[in-house]
mmCIF file of C-alpha atoms in Angstrom:
data_model
loop_
_atom_site.group_PDB
_atom_site.id
_atom_site.type_symbol
_atom_site.label_atom_id
_atom_site.label_comp_id
_atom_site.label_asym_id
_atom_site.label_seq_id
_atom_site.Cartn_x
_atom_site.Cartn_y
_atom_site.Cartn_z
ATOM 1 C CA MET A 518 -8.457 -29.341 17.220
ATOM 2 C CA ILE A 519 -11.989 -30.884 16.611
ATOM 3 C CA PRO A 520 -11.319 -34.085 18.462
ATOM 4 C CA PHE A 521 -10.166 -32.001 21.512
ATOM 5 C CA PHE A 522 -12.547 -29.003 21.581
ATOM 6 C CA GLY A 523 -15.472 -30.133 19.389
ATOM 7 C CA ASP A 524 -16.756 -28.778 16.229
ATOM 8 C CA LYS A 525 -18.581 -25.871 17.787
ATOM 9 C CA MET A 526 -15.637 -24.595 19.441
ATOM 10 C CA TYR A 527 -13.482 -25.002 16.525
ATOM 11 C CA GLN A 528 -15.911 -22.931 14.176
ATOM 12 C CA LYS A 529 -16.139 -20.008 16.757
ATOM 13 C CA VAL A 530 -12.320 -19.926 16.917
ATOM 14 C CA ARG A 531 -11.943 -19.993 13.187
ATOM 15 C CA GLU A 532 -14.607 -17.290 12.741
ATOM 16 C CA SER A 533 -13.150 -15.155 15.389
ATOM 17 C CA ILE A 534 -9.734 -15.301 13.673
ATOM 18 C CA LEU A 535 -10.986 -14.687 10.179
ATOM 19 C CA ASP A 536 -13.122 -11.707 11.396
ATOM 20 C CA SER A 537 -9.960 -10.295 13.086
ATOM 21 C CA LEU A 538 -7.931 -10.484 9.785
ATOM 22 C CA ASN A 539 -10.315 -8.105 7.902
ATOM 23 C CA MET A 540 -10.266 -10.071 4.614
ATOM 24 C CA VAL A 541 -12.521 -7.744 2.751
ATOM 25 C CA ASN A 542 -10.293 -6.492 0.073
ATOM 26 C CA LYS A 543 -11.521 -6.561 -3.555
ATOM 27 C CA PHE A 544 -9.475 -6.455 -6.820
ATOM 28 C CA PRO A 545 -10.921 -3.868 -9.155
ATOM 29 C CA GLY A 546 -13.659 -5.441 -11.362
ATOM 30 C CA GLU A 547 -12.814 -3.267 -14.449
ATOM 31 C CA THR A 548 -9.229 -4.056 -14.333
ATOM 32 C CA LEU A 549 -9.968 -7.779 -13.707
ATOM 33 C CA LEU A 550 -11.869 -7.795 -16.980
ATOM 34 C CA GLN A 551 -9.072 -6.040 -18.910
ATOM 35 C CA ILE A 552 -6.521 -8.732 -17.647
ATOM 36 C CA ILE A 553 -9.044 -11.641 -18.587
ATOM 37 C CA GLU A 554 -9.576 -10.320 -22.066
ATOM 38 C CA THR A 555 -5.836 -9.914 -22.501
ATOM 39 C CA ALA A 556 -5.220 -13.574 -21.445
ATOM 40 C CA GLN A 557 -7.911 -14.731 -23.722
ATOM 41 C CA SER A 558 -6.466 -12.887 -26.697
ATOM 42 C CA VAL A 559 -3.253 -14.647 -26.204
ATOM 43 C CA TYR A 560 -4.908 -18.165 -26.223
ATOM 44 C CA ASN A 561 -7.025 -17.038 -29.241
ATOM 45 C CA LYS A 562 -3.944 -15.982 -30.993
ATOM 46 C CA THR A 563 -5.279 -12.370 -31.626
ATOM 47 C CA SER A 564 -2.283 -11.139 -29.631
ATOM 48 C CA ASN A 565 1.280 -12.432 -29.055
ATOM 49 C CA ARG A 566 2.651 -13.166 -25.704
ATOM 50 C CA ILE A 567 5.126 -10.203 -25.679
ATOM 51 C CA ASN A 568 2.550 -7.590 -26.543
ATOM 52 C CA ALA A 569 0.049 -8.988 -24.054
ATOM 53 C CA ALA A 570 2.683 -9.110 -21.233
ATOM 54 C CA ALA A 571 3.759 -5.650 -22.105
ATOM 55 C CA SER A 572 0.276 -4.346 -22.063
ATOM 56 C CA LEU A 573 -0.262 -5.830 -18.603
ATOM 57 C CA LEU A 574 2.819 -4.301 -17.337
ATOM 58 C CA SER A 575 1.575 -0.874 -18.665
ATOM 59 C CA LEU A 576 -1.620 -1.507 -16.879
ATOM 60 C CA ALA A 577 0.187 -2.225 -13.584
ATOM 61 C CA ASP A 578 1.865 0.990 -13.901
ATOM 62 C CA THR A 579 -1.558 2.923 -13.941
ATOM 63 C CA VAL A 580 -2.953 1.283 -10.734
ATOM 64 C CA HIS A 581 -2.106 2.686 -7.246
ATOM 65 C CA ASP A 582 -2.565 -0.381 -4.934
ATOM 66 C CA SER A 583 0.861 -1.972 -4.443
ATOM 67 C CA ILE A 584 -0.933 -5.355 -4.149
ATOM 68 C CA ASP A 585 -2.987 -4.861 -7.301
ATOM 69 C CA LYS A 586 0.235 -4.198 -9.207
ATOM 70 C CA LYS A 587 1.824 -7.354 -7.868
ATOM 71 C CA LEU A 588 -1.018 -9.512 -9.053
ATOM 72 C CA ILE A 589 -1.057 -7.923 -12.598
ATOM 73 C CA VAL A 590 2.668 -8.492 -12.772
ATOM 74 C CA SER A 591 2.075 -12.078 -11.845
ATOM 75 C CA ALA A 592 -0.521 -12.459 -14.716
ATOM 76 C CA SER A 593 2.015 -10.842 -17.120
ATOM 77 C CA GLN A 594 4.632 -13.618 -16.054
ATOM 78 C CA LEU A 595 2.259 -16.421 -16.520
ATOM 79 C CA LEU A 596 1.247 -15.262 -20.071
ATOM 80 C CA GLN A 597 4.915 -15.333 -20.876
ATOM 81 C CA PHE A 598 5.993 -18.592 -19.731
ATOM 82 C CA LEU A 599 3.078 -21.000 -19.409
ATOM 83 C CA PRO A 600 2.274 -23.510 -22.352
ATOM 84 C CA MET A 601 -0.755 -22.749 -24.326
ATOM 85 C CA ASP A 602 -2.549 -26.047 -23.222
ATOM 86 C CA PRO A 603 -1.997 -28.273 -20.117
ATOM 87 C CA THR A 604 -0.084 -31.404 -20.204
ATOM 88 C CA TYR A 605 -1.598 -34.418 -18.632
ATOM 89 C CA SER A 606 1.697 -36.124 -18.021
ATOM 90 C CA ASP A 607 2.969 -36.290 -14.357
ATOM 91 C CA ILE A 608 5.235 -33.397 -13.823
ATOM 92 C CA CYS A 609 8.187 -33.680 -11.410
ATOM 93 C CA GLU A 610 8.122 -31.104 -8.591
ATOM 94 C CA THR A 611 11.253 -29.212 -9.775
ATOM 95 C CA LYS A 612 9.616 -28.682 -13.129
ATOM 96 C CA LEU A 613 6.287 -27.678 -11.506
ATOM 97 C CA ILE A 614 7.917 -25.297 -9.511
ATOM 98 C CA THR A 615 10.106 -23.538 -12.178
ATOM 99 C CA ARG A 616 7.477 -23.676 -14.987
ATOM 100 C CA ASN A 617 4.258 -22.987 -12.977
ATOM 101 C CA ILE A 618 4.553 -21.920 -9.350
ATOM 102 C CA LEU A 619 7.360 -19.728 -9.531
ATOM 103 C CA HIS A 620 5.717 -17.406 -12.080
ATOM 104 C CA ALA A 621 2.522 -17.245 -10.135
ATOM 105 C CA MET A 622 4.041 -16.765 -6.704
ATOM 106 C CA GLN A 623 7.309 -14.890 -6.780
ATOM 107 C CA PRO A 624 5.979 -11.592 -8.130
ATOM 108 C CA LEU A 625 3.414 -11.586 -5.275
ATOM 109 C CA PHE A 626 5.893 -12.012 -2.428
ATOM 110 C CA ASP A 627 9.071 -10.493 -3.619
ATOM 111 C CA ASN A 628 9.339 -6.918 -2.166
ATOM 112 C CA TYR A 629 12.657 -4.952 -2.708
ATOM 113 C CA GLU A 630 11.597 -2.036 -0.881
ATOM 114 C CA ARG A 631 10.992 -4.292 2.216
ATOM 115 C CA ASP A 632 13.748 -6.663 1.419
ATOM 116 C CA ILE A 633 11.439 -9.577 1.384
ATOM 117 C CA ARG A 634 12.288 -12.523 -1.023
ATOM 118 C CA LEU A 635 10.579 -15.701 -2.035
ATOM 119 C CA GLU A 636 12.898 -18.527 -2.916
ATOM 120 C CA PHE A 637 12.455 -22.117 -3.924
ATOM 121 C CA THR A 638 15.363 -24.566 -2.826
ATOM 122 C CA PHE A 639 14.716 -26.965 -5.734
ATOM 123 C CA THR A 640 15.852 -29.905 -3.606
ATOM 124 C CA GLU A 641 15.693 -33.088 -5.631
ATOM 125 C CA PRO A 642 14.879 -35.320 -2.498
ATOM 126 C CA ALA A 643 11.578 -33.526 -2.578
ATOM 127 C CA ASP A 644 10.672 -35.901 -5.566
ATOM 128 C CA ASN A 645 11.595 -39.057 -3.492
ATOM 129 C CA HIS A 646 8.647 -40.810 -2.075
ATOM 130 C CA ASN A 647 10.811 -42.289 0.628
ATOM 131 C CA ARG A 648 12.790 -39.555 1.836
ATOM 132 C CA GLU A 649 13.484 -39.305 5.674
ATOM 133 C CA VAL A 650 10.865 -37.680 7.701
ATOM 134 C CA SER A 651 12.123 -34.116 9.075
ATOM 135 C CA PHE A 652 10.585 -31.131 10.359
ATOM 136 C CA SER A 653 13.966 -29.191 10.033
ATOM 137 C CA GLY A 654 16.160 -28.416 7.144
ATOM 138 C CA CYS A 655 15.212 -26.695 3.838
ATOM 139 C CA PRO A 656 11.464 -26.807 2.806
ATOM 140 C CA ASP A 657 10.618 -26.559 -0.760
ATOM 141 C CA CYS A 658 9.997 -22.701 -0.461
ATOM 142 C CA ILE A 659 11.130 -19.900 1.856
ATOM 143 C CA ILE A 660 9.991 -16.346 2.305
ATOM 144 C CA SER A 661 12.588 -14.258 4.008
ATOM 145 C CA VAL A 662 13.104 -10.797 5.250
ATOM 146 C CA PHE A 663 16.408 -9.264 5.327
ATOM 147 C CA PRO A 664 16.359 -6.639 7.933
ATOM 148 C CA HIS A 665 18.743 -3.525 7.520
ATOM 149 C CA GLN A 666 19.865 -5.065 4.203
ATOM 150 C CA THR A 667 21.954 -7.572 5.910
ATOM 151 C CA ASP A 668 22.676 -11.156 4.758
ATOM 152 C CA THR A 669 21.043 -12.640 7.746
ATOM 153 C CA ALA A 670 17.434 -13.539 6.811
ATOM 154 C CA VAL A 671 14.486 -13.890 9.062
ATOM 155 C CA ASN A 672 12.008 -16.562 7.707
ATOM 156 C CA VAL A 673 8.407 -15.426 7.839
ATOM 157 C CA GLY A 674 6.827 -18.044 5.547
ATOM 158 C CA TYR A 675 7.388 -21.636 4.205
ATOM 159 C CA GLY A 676 6.100 -23.718 1.408
ATOM 160 C CA GLU A 677 5.887 -27.539 0.503
ATOM 161 C CA VAL A 678 5.122 -28.903 -2.798
ATOM 162 C CA LYS A 679 3.764 -32.336 -3.971
ATOM 163 C CA ARG A 680 3.101 -33.181 -7.507
ATOM 164 C CA GLN A 681 -0.195 -34.393 -8.745
ATOM 165 C CA SER A 682 0.457 -38.196 -8.729
ATOM 166 C CA MET A 683 1.333 -37.965 -4.965
ATOM 167 C CA ALA A 684 -2.036 -36.276 -4.186
ATOM 168 C CA GLY A 685 -3.520 -39.686 -3.119
ATOM 169 C CA ASP A 686 -0.778 -40.341 -0.688
ATOM 170 C CA HIS A 687 -2.599 -38.741 2.222
ATOM 171 C CA ASN A 688 0.254 -39.590 4.624
ATOM 172 C CA LEU A 689 2.818 -37.770 2.709
ATOM 173 C CA VAL A 690 0.615 -34.743 1.935
ATOM 174 C CA ASN A 691 -0.550 -34.451 5.739
ATOM 175 C CA LEU A 692 3.334 -34.855 6.904
ATOM 176 C CA ASP A 693 4.005 -31.742 4.655
ATOM 177 C CA LEU A 694 1.322 -29.816 6.377
ATOM 178 C CA VAL A 695 2.584 -30.834 9.795
ATOM 179 C CA ARG A 696 6.001 -29.840 8.749
ATOM 180 C CA LEU A 697 4.709 -26.467 7.690
ATOM 181 C CA ALA A 698 3.057 -26.040 10.889
ATOM 182 C CA THR A 699 6.161 -26.833 12.899
ATOM 183 C CA LEU A 700 8.509 -24.651 10.844
ATOM 184 C CA GLY A 701 5.988 -21.664 11.027
ATOM 185 C CA LYS A 702 5.541 -22.173 14.794
ATOM 186 C CA ASN A 703 9.377 -22.343 15.300
ATOM 187 C CA THR A 704 10.202 -19.111 13.474
ATOM 188 C CA ILE A 705 7.243 -17.392 15.524
ATOM 189 C CA ASN A 706 9.059 -18.314 18.594
ATOM 190 C CA GLU A 707 12.608 -17.751 17.436
ATOM 191 C CA ASN A 708 11.950 -14.274 15.832
ATOM 192 C CA GLU A 709 9.126 -13.027 17.980
ATOM 193 C CA LEU A 710 6.819 -12.752 14.949
ATOM 194 C CA SER A 711 3.069 -11.898 14.968
ATOM 195 C CA GLY A 712 2.560 -14.689 12.462
ATOM 196 C CA SER A 713 3.936 -16.686 9.821
ATOM 197 C CA LEU A 714 2.610 -17.886 6.278
ATOM 198 C CA SER A 715 2.429 -21.349 5.051
ATOM 199 C CA ILE A 716 1.833 -22.333 1.353
ATOM 200 C CA HIS A 717 0.782 -26.018 0.653
ATOM 201 C CA VAL A 718 0.947 -27.039 -2.879
ATOM 202 C CA VAL A 719 -0.634 -30.272 -4.106
ATOM 203 C CA GLY A 720 -0.648 -30.667 -7.806
ATOM 204 C CA PRO A 721 -2.389 -27.536 -9.258
ATOM 205 C CA TYR A 722 -3.965 -26.510 -5.976
ATOM 206 C CA ILE A 723 -2.360 -24.054 -3.440
ATOM 207 C CA THR A 724 -3.687 -23.620 0.060
ATOM 208 C CA PHE A 725 -2.470 -20.551 2.102
ATOM 209 C CA TYR A 726 -2.386 -20.708 6.035
ATOM 210 C CA LEU A 727 -1.518 -18.047 8.583
ATOM 211 C CA ILE A 728 0.073 -19.488 11.834
ATOM 212 C CA GLN A 729 -0.343 -17.295 14.977
ATOM 213 C CA LEU A 730 0.260 -17.608 18.782
ATOM 214 C CA LYS A 731 -3.173 -16.694 20.042
ATOM 215 C CA ALA A 732 -2.956 -17.647 23.666
ATOM 216 C CA ASP A 733 -0.786 -19.438 26.241
ATOM 217 C CA GLY A 734 0.484 -22.485 24.468
ATOM 218 C CA LEU A 735 -2.154 -22.254 21.715
ATOM 219 C CA TYR A 736 -0.861 -21.799 18.156
ATOM 220 C CA CYS A 737 -3.605 -21.604 15.553
ATOM 221 C CA MET A 738 -3.087 -22.482 11.769
ATOM 222 C CA THR A 739 -5.881 -20.853 9.917
ATOM 223 C CA GLU A 740 -6.737 -21.614 6.346
ATOM 224 C CA LEU A 741 -6.890 -18.243 4.388
ATOM 225 C CA THR A 742 -7.923 -19.410 1.077
ATOM 226 C CA HIS A 743 -7.510 -22.359 -1.524
ATOM 227 C CA VAL A 744 -7.049 -21.801 -5.374
ATOM 228 C CA GLN A 745 -6.185 -23.678 -8.444
ATOM 229 C CA TYR A 746 -3.261 -22.012 -10.081
ATOM 230 C CA PRO A 747 -2.816 -22.378 -13.925
ATOM 231 C CA MET A 748 -1.017 -25.153 -15.792
ATOM 232 C CA SER A 749 -1.369 -23.252 -19.069
ATOM 233 C CA VAL A 750 -2.424 -19.967 -20.854
ATOM 234 C CA SER A 751 -5.907 -21.448 -21.440
ATOM 235 C CA GLU A 752 -6.481 -21.737 -17.527
ATOM 236 C CA VAL A 753 -5.066 -18.147 -16.743
ATOM 237 C CA PRO A 754 -8.651 -16.461 -17.153
ATOM 238 C CA ALA A 755 -10.111 -18.745 -14.549
ATOM 239 C CA TYR A 756 -7.173 -18.165 -12.214
ATOM 240 C CA ILE A 757 -7.446 -14.470 -12.449
ATOM 241 C CA THR A 758 -10.978 -14.587 -11.102
ATOM 242 C CA ASN A 759 -9.304 -15.632 -7.668
ATOM 243 C CA PHE A 760 -7.241 -12.294 -7.419
ATOM 244 C CA SER A 761 -9.606 -10.809 -4.749
ATOM 245 C CA LYS A 762 -8.852 -14.057 -2.636
ATOM 246 C CA LEU A 763 -5.126 -13.566 -3.407
ATOM 247 C CA LYS A 764 -5.189 -9.887 -2.629
ATOM 248 C CA ASN A 765 -6.406 -10.679 1.001
ATOM 249 C CA VAL A 766 -3.662 -13.370 1.465
ATOM 250 C CA LEU A 767 -1.123 -10.659 0.575
ATOM 251 C CA HIS A 768 -2.691 -8.182 2.823
ATOM 252 C CA VAL A 769 -2.663 -10.700 5.784
ATOM 253 C CA PHE A 770 0.913 -11.467 4.886
ATOM 254 C CA GLN A 771 2.013 -7.832 5.117
ATOM 255 C CA SER A 772 0.037 -6.909 8.111
ATOM 256 C CA PHE A 773 0.907 -9.989 10.185
ATOM 257 C CA CYS A 774 4.024 -11.856 9.107
ATOM 258 C CA LYS A 775 6.519 -9.449 10.735
ATOM 259 C CA TYR A 776 7.921 -8.574 14.223
ATOM 260 C CA GLU A 777 5.500 -8.219 17.075
ATOM 261 C CA ASP A 778 4.297 -4.584 17.352
ATOM 262 C CA THR A 779 3.419 -4.844 21.001
ATOM 263 C CA ASN A 780 5.712 -4.552 23.970
ATOM 264 C CA THR A 781 3.852 -7.484 25.834
ATOM 265 C CA ASP A 782 6.216 -10.135 26.736
ATOM 266 C CA LEU A 783 4.841 -13.362 25.155
ATOM 267 C CA SER A 784 7.774 -15.695 26.123
ATOM 268 C CA SER A 785 5.757 -17.586 28.719
ATOM 269 C CA TRP A 786 3.134 -18.502 26.024
ATOM 270 C CA ARG A 787 5.628 -20.131 23.799
ATOM 271 C CA ARG A 788 6.176 -23.947 23.543
ATOM 272 C CA ASP A 789 8.644 -26.129 22.191
ATOM 273 C CA SER A 790 7.677 -28.273 19.207
ATOM 274 C CA LEU A 791 7.466 -31.979 19.013
ATOM 275 C CA LEU A 792 10.261 -33.798 17.279
ATOM 276 C CA ALA A 793 9.664 -35.603 14.079
ATOM 277 C CA THR A 794 10.137 -39.066 15.796
ATOM 278 C CA ASP A 795 7.396 -38.092 18.338
ATOM 279 C CA VAL A 796 5.036 -37.117 15.637
ATOM 280 C CA MET A 797 5.574 -40.312 13.819
ATOM 281 C CA LEU A 798 5.166 -42.267 17.105
ATOM 282 C CA ILE A 799 1.665 -40.693 17.659
ATOM 283 C CA LEU A 800 0.637 -41.345 13.952
ATOM 284 C CA GLU A 801 1.653 -44.981 14.188
ATOM 285 C CA LYS A 802 -0.357 -45.319 17.366
ATOM 286 C CA LYS A 803 -3.401 -43.742 15.802
ATOM 287 C CA GLU A 804 -3.182 -46.158 12.763
ATOM 288 C CA LYS A 805 -3.187 -49.135 15.031
#
């Protein structure tokens, strides 16, 4: 966007979008300290995993805010399943998802009352550096709504994962970002959504984006926040300090990643997406 509109216009658009999202929610400070102390007690071996996880679930039962409950349950899962200390060997994407990301993310987005599920596809080609570039098919993660408890899902979010050793390959990392933008844009068009969520994971870092159709032909992909998720119990206390940021992401997801509430016909605003071959041609010309 900056090359076309300039930095000043970009900053104005970004600030306007962030202001409209009302990201001012705070996770309760006293509860935050309780969770951090519980996580530290597990690492210091003054409390075992089961007792600590059970105490967090009991704590979740006492809070009234549904998003706060989700965040506490997520912390409980992490204390149960993460290793005590991080491993410094390269972890394949499937193991990264099942051991680390799944326990952090699934409790946040799964909502059985609203029939929302976050699922990982665990496709092994995701670990292949030379996989074919495509902006269709299964991404690494899908967030789906099942309206009227049917088997026909409406996708409201997508995620892509790259392991740490691939972080330096900016071409592959950025292609994942383009793929997320395309998938999010397409589901907005096809399902008449107010927005869609994108989750971009590179090593131990997660960036959340909201995609919206803001004007005639103008789709904006706005970064909501960037956090480091824990690779071990020792890193859980630092991760918990991000709960206010994650609470705002969930608030935005619940507020905007759903069917359009207005009766305004936006069909004339929508545009078809570029094909993967078109994008690759543009990138090749840019490199030259």
